[in-house]
Coordinates of C-alpha atoms in Angstrom, one line a residue:
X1 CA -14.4 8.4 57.2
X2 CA -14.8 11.6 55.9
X3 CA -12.7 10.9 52.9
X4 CA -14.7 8.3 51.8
X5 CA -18.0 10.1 52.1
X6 CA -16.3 12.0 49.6
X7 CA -15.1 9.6 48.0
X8 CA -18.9 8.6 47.3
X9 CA -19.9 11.8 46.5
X10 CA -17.8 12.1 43.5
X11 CA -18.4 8.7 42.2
X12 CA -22.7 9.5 43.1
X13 CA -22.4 13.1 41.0
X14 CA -20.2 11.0 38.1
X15 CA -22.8 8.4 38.1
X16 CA -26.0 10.9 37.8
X17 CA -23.8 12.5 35.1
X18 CA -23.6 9.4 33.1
X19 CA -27.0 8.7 33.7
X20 CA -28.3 12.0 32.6
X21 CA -26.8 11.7 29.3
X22 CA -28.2 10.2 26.3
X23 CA -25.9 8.5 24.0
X24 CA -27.1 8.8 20.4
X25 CA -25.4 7.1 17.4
X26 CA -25.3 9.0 13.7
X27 CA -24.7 7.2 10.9
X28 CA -23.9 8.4 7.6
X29 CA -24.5 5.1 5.4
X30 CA -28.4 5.7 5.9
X31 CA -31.1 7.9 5.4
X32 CA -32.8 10.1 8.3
X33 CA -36.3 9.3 9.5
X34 CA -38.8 10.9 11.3
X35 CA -41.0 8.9 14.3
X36 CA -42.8 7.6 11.9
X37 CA -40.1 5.9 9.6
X38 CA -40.7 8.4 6.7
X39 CA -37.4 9.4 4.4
X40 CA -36.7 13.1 5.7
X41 CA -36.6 15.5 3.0
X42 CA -34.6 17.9 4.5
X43 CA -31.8 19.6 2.9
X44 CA -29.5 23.3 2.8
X45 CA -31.3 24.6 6.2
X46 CA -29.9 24.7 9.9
X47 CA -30.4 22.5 13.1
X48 CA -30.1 24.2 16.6
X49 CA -31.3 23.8 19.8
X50 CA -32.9 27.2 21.6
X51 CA -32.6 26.0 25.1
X52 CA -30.3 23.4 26.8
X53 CA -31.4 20.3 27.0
X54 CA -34.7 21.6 25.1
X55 CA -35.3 19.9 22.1
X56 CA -33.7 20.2 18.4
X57 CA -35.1 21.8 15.7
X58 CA -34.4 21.2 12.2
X59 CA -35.7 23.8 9.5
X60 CA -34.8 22.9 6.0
X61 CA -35.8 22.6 2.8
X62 CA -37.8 20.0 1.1
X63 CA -37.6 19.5 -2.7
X64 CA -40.0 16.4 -3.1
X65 CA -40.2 13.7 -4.5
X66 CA -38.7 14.5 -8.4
X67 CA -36.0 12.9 -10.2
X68 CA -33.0 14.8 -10.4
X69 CA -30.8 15.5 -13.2
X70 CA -27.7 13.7 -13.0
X71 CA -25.5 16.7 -13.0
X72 CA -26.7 19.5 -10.8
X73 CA -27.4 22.3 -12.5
X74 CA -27.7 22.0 -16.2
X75 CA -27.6 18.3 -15.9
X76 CA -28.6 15.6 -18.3
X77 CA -31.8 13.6 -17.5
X78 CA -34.5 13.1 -14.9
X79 CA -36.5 16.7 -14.2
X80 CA -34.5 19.9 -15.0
X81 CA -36.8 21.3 -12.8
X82 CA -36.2 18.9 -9.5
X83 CA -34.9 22.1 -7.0
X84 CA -36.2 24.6 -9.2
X85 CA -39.7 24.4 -8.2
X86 CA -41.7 27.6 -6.1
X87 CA -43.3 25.0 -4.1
X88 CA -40.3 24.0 -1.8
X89 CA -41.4 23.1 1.4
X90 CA -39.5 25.1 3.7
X91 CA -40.4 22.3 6.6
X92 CA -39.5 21.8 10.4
X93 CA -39.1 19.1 12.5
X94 CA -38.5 18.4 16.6
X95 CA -35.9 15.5 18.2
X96 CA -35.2 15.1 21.7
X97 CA -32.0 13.5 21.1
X98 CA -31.3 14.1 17.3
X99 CA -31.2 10.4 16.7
X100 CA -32.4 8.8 14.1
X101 CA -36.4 7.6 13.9
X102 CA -37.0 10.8 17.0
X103 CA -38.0 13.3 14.7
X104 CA -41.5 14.8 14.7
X105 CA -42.5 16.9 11.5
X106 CA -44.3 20.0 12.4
X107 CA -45.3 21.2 9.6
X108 CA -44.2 24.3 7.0
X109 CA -42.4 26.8 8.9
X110 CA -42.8 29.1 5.9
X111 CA -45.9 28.3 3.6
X112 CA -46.1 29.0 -0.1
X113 CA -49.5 30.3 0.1
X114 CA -47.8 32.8 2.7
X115 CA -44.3 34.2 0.9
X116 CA -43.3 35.8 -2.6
X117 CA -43.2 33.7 -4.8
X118 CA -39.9 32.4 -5.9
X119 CA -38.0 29.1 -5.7
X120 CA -36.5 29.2 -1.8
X121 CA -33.5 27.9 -0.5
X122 CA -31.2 27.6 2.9
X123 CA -34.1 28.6 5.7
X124 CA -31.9 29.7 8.9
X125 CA -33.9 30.6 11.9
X126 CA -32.8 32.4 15.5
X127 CA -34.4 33.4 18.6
X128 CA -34.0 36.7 19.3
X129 CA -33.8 37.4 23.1
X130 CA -34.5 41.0 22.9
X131 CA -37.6 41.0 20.3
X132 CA -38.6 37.6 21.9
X133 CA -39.3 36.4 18.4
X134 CA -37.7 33.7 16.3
X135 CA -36.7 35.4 13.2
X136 CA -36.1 33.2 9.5
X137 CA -33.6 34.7 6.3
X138 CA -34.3 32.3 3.5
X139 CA -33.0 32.9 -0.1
X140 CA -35.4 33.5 -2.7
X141 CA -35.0 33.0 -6.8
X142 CA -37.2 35.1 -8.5
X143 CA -38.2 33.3 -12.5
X144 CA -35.6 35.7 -14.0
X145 CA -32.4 34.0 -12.6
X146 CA -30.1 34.2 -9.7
X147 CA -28.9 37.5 -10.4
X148 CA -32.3 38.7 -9.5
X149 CA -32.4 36.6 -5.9
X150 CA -33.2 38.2 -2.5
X151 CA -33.5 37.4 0.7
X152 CA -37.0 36.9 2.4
X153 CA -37.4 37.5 6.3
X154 CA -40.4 36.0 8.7
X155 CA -40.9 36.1 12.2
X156 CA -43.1 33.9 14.7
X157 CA -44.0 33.3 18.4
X158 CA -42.7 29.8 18.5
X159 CA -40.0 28.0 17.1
X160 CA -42.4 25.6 14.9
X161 CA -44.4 28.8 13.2
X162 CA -46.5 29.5 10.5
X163 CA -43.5 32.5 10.5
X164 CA -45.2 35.4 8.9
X165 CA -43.2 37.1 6.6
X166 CA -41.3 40.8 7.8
X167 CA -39.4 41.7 4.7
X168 CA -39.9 40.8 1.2
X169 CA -36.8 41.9 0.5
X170 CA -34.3 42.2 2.7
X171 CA -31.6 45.4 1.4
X172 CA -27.9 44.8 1.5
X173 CA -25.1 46.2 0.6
X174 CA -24.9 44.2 -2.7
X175 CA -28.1 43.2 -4.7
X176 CA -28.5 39.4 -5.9
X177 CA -27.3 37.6 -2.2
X178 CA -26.8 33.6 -3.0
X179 CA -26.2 31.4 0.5
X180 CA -25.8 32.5 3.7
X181 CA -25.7 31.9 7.1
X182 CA -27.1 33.4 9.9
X183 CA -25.0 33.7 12.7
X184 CA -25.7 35.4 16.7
X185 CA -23.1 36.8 19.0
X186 CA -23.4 36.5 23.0
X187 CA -24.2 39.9 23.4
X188 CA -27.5 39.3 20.7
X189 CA -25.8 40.9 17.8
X190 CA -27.0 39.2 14.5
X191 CA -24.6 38.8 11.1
X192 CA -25.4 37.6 8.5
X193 CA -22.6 35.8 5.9
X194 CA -23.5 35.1 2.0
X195 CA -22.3 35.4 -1.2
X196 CA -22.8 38.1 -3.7
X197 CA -24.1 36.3 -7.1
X198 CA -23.1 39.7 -9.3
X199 CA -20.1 39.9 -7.9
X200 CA -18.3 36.8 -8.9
X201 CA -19.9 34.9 -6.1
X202 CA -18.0 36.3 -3.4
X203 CA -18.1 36.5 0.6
X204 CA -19.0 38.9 2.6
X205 CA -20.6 39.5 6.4
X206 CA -23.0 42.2 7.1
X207 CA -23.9 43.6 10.6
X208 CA -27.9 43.3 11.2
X209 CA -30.2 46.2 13.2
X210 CA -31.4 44.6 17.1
X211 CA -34.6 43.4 15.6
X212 CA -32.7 41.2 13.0
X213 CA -35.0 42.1 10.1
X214 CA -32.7 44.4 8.6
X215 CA -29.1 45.5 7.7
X216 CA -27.1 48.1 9.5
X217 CA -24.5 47.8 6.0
X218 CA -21.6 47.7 8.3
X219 CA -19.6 45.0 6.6
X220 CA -16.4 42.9 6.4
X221 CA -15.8 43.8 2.8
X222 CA -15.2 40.7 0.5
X223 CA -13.0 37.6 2.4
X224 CA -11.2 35.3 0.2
X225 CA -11.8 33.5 -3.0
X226 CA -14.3 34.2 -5.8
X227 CA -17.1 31.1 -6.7
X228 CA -17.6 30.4 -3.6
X229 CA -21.1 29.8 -1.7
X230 CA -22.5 27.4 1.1
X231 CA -21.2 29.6 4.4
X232 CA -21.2 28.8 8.3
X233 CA -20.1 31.3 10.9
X234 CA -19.8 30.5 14.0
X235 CA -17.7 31.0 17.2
X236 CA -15.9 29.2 19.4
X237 CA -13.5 30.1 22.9
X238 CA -13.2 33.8 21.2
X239 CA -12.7 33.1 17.8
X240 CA -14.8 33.5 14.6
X241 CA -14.8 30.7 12.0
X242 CA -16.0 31.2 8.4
X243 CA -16.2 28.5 6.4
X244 CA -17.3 28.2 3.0
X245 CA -16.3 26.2 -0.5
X246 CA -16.1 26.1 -4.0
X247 CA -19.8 26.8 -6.1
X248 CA -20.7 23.4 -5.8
X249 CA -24.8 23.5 -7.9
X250 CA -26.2 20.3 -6.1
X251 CA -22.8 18.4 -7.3
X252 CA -22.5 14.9 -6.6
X253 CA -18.8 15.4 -6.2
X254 CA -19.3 18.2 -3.7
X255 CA -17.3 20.4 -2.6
X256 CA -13.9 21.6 -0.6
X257 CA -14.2 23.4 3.4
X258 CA -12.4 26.9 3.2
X259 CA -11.3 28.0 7.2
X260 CA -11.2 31.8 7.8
X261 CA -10.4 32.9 11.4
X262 CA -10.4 36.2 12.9
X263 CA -10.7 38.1 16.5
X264 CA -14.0 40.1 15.2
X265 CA -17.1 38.9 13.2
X266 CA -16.7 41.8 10.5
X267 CA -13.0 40.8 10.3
X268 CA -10.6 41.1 8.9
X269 CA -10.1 37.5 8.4
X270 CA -7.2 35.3 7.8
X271 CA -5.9 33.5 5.1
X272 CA -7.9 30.5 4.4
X273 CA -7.0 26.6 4.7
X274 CA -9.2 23.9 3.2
X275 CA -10.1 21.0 5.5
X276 CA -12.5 19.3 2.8
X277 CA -11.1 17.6 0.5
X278 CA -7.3 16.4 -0.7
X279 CA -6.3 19.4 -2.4
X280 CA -3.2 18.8 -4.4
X281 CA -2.6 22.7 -5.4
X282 CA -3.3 22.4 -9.2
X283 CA -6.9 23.7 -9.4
X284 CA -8.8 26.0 -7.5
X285 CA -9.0 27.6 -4.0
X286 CA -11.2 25.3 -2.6
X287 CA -12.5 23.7 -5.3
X288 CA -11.8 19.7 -4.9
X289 CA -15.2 18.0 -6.4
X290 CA -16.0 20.6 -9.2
X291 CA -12.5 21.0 -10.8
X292 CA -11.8 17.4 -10.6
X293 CA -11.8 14.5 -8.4
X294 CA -14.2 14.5 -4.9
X295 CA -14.6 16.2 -1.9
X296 CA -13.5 14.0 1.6
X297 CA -17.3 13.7 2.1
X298 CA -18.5 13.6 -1.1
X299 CA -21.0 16.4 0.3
X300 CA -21.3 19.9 0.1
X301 CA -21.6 22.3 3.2
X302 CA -25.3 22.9 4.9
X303 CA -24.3 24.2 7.9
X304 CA -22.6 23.9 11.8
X305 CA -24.2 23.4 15.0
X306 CA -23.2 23.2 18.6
X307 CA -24.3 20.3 20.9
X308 CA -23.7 20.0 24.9
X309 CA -22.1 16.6 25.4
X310 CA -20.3 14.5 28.7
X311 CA -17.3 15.8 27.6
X312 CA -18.4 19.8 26.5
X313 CA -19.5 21.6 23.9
X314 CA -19.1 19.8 20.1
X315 CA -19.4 21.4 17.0
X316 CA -21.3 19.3 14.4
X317 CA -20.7 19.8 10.5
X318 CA -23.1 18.9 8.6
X319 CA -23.4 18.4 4.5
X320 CA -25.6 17.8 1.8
X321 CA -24.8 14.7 -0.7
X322 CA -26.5 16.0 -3.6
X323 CA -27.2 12.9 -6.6
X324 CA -26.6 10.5 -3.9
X325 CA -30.1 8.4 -3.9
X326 CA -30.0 5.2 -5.5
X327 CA -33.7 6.4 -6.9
X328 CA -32.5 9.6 -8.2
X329 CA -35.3 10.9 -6.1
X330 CA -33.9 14.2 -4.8
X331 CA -36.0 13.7 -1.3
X332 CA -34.0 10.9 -0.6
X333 CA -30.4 12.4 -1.0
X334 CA -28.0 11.7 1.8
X335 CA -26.2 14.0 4.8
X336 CA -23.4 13.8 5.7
X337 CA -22.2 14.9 9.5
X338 CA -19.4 14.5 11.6
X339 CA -18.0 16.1 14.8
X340 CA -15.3 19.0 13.8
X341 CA -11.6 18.5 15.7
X342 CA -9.6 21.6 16.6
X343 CA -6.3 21.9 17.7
X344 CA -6.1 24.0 20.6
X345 CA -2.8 23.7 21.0
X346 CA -2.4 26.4 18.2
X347 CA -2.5 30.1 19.0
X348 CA -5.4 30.4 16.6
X349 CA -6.9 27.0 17.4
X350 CA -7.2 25.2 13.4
X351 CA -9.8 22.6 12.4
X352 CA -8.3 19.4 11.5
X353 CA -9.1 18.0 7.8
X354 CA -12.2 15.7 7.7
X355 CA -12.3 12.1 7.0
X356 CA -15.0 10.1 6.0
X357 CA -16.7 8.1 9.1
X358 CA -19.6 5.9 8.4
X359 CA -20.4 6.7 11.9
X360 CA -19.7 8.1 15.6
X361 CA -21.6 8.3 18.9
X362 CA -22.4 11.8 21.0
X363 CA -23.4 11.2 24.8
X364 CA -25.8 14.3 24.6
X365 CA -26.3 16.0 27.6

C-alpha cells in the first residue's frame, strides 16, 4: 500500500509539473507581434527575464518605418538613411510566455529627448543586485562616423524605465567601442564584450566597477579574428562562451557564429569554431554571408538568452535578418531564433552547428 501511495505521489508531482508549464511555439517564417497585433520593431537589443517565472523583457531598437537600402551599408536604393537616424527608439516590451501576440509595449526605455544625441544601437540592460538598479550600455554614433562612437550608460528603478542617463561616455581601454554585450557573473561581477572600431574591429572583454557604470580596464586583451562585431557572452555549467561573426552592416546574407571557450571571463580564450554558416575554408574566419554565399540563418547575431524549461535551462540564440521584409520597410525585418545544442559529452562542452528550423516549441516553466 505504501508503495503505491508513492506511486501516486510521483505521478501527482509529474502531473502539477506538466501543468505548470506553458508550452509556447516560435516560429521563424513570421513576424513578431505585440497584444495588440502590431509588427514589432525590435531589433540588435537583448531579451531576459529578472526573476523566475517573472515576465520577459525585451529592450531593443526600433528603426521605423523607412525603406532600406538594399545593401546594408552603402547600399543602393530606398533611404540611405533607414538605421542612421538619431531618433531610434530604444523601446521595451513585457511577455509572460514570450509567444507570439503576448507582448505589451511599454514605452521608450531610453528617450531621445533624454540622451546625447547620436544614432543608438544594441540597448543591453541588467539588474544589478547590489545597486538595486537596472543598469543600460547602448552604443552611440556621434555625426562624424563610427570611429568617433561611445557608449552611453542609464540607470532606473524598474525594468520598464524612463532610464536616466549615468555616463555619457562610458571610458575604456580603447576609444571608438562598436557592439557589445553585456554579460553578469553569479557573484554580480559585470563584463562587458565589444569590438574596437579603430582597431580593425576587434574583440575584447573589459571587467566593470560594482556599480556597472564604469570600467575597472582589467581586460582580456584582443580574442581572435579582426572584422568582427555582433558579441554574446554568456556562461553555462562553468564555462564562458563568446561568440561573435564576421562585420556583417545590416547584410541580408548575414553572417557566420565564431565559439570561444575558456575557464575565466577575461580569458584567455580558445581557438574559435564557427557554428553559423557552411564554411568551406576559402574565405574568411567567420565570414560565410559577406565573403560569399549565406549564413545557415540568413541572420546575423543579436544576442543569447537563458529560459527555465520542463526539461532545464535552454539557451536561446537569437538573430537579426536584416533586408528580409517583403516591403523593404526596415521595421518589419525578420528574427531568427532557435534553441543552441551542446555536446556535453566533450571535456569543453561545443555548440553544435545551426540549421535552419521554421519552428520549435519550449514548455516554459
Amino acid at each position: 500500500m505504501m508503495a503505491v501511495c508513492r506511486i501516486l505521489v510521483v505521478l501527482v508531482s509529474l502531473a502539477l509539473a506538466c501543468a505548470s508549464a506553458t508550452s509556447v511555439t516560435i516560429n521563424n517564417t513570421k513576424l513578431h507581434h505585440d497584444v495588440n497585433g502590431a509588427i514589432m520593431d525590435a531589433h540588435d537589443g537583448n531579451i531576459i527575464q529578472f526573476t523566475p517565472k517573472g515576465p520577459f523583457y525585451f529592450y531593443a531598437m526600433s528603426y521605423g518605418d523607412c525603406h532600406e537600402a538594399d545593401r546594408g551599408c552603402g547600399g543602393h536604393g530606398g533611404d540611405p538613411k533607414c538605421g542612421f537616424r538619431t531618433n531610434h527608439n530604444v523601446s521595451v516590451w513585457s511577455s509572460p510566455t514570450l509567444a507570439d501576440g503576448t507582448w505589451t509595449y511599454l514605452g521608450s526605455a531610453l528617450p531621445v529627448d533624454k540622451r546625447p544625441e547620436a544614432i543608438y544601437y544594441r540597448p543591453k540592460i541588467k539588474f544589478n543586485s547590489a545597486t538595486k538598479k537596472y543598469v543600460l550600455w547602448t552604443n552611440a554614433v556621434p555625426a562624424s562616423g563610427f570611429s568617433g562612437s561611445f557608449d552611453v550608460v542609464a540607470t532606473s528603478d524598474t525594468p520598464q524605465g524612463p532610464f536616466e542617463v549615468q555616463n555619457a561616455n562610458a571610458t575604456l581601454n580603447h576609444p571608438a567601442p562598436g557592439d557589445f554585450d553585456l554579460f553578469v557573473d553569479d557573484d554580480n561581477t559585470a563584463y562587458l564584450i565589444y569590438t574596437v572600431v579603430t582597431e580593425g574591429h576587434r574583440m575584447t572583454i573589459e571587467k566593470l566597477a560594482p556599480d556597472w557604470l564604469t570600467s575597472t580596464h582589467e581586460t582580456s586583451g584582443f580574442i581572435g579574428a579582426s572584422f568582427v562585431e555582433s558579441p554574446a557572452l554568456f556562461k553555462r555549467k562553468g564555462i564562458y562562451y563568446a561568440l561573435f561573426g564576421h562585420c556583417c552592416c545590416f547584410c541580408q546574407a548575414g553572417s557566420g557564429i565564431g565559439v570561444y571557450t575558456s575557464s575565466s571571463p577575461l580569458g584567455p580564450y580558445s581557438a574559435g569554431y564557427n557554428i553559423g554558416c557552411d564554411y568551406n575554408g576559402t574565405k574568411g574566419p567567420f565570414g560565410c554571408g559577406v565573403d560569399g554565399g549565406f549564413a545557415i540563418t540568413q541572420a546575423q547575431q543579436n544576442c543569447v538568452f537563458q529560459v527555465q524549461t520542463s526539461g532545464g535551462a535552454e539557451w536561446l540564440w537569437t538573430g537579426d535578418r536584416w533586408q528580409s521584409a517583403a516591403d523593404k520597410i526596415k521595421a518589419h525585418d525578420f528574427q531568427y531564433w532557435t534553441p543552441l545544442m551542446f555536446n556535453d559529452s566533450a571535456t569543453v562542452p561545443t555548440i553544435a552547428k545551426l540549421q535552419w528550423i521554421d519552428s520549435f516549441t519550449l514548455e516554459i516553466e
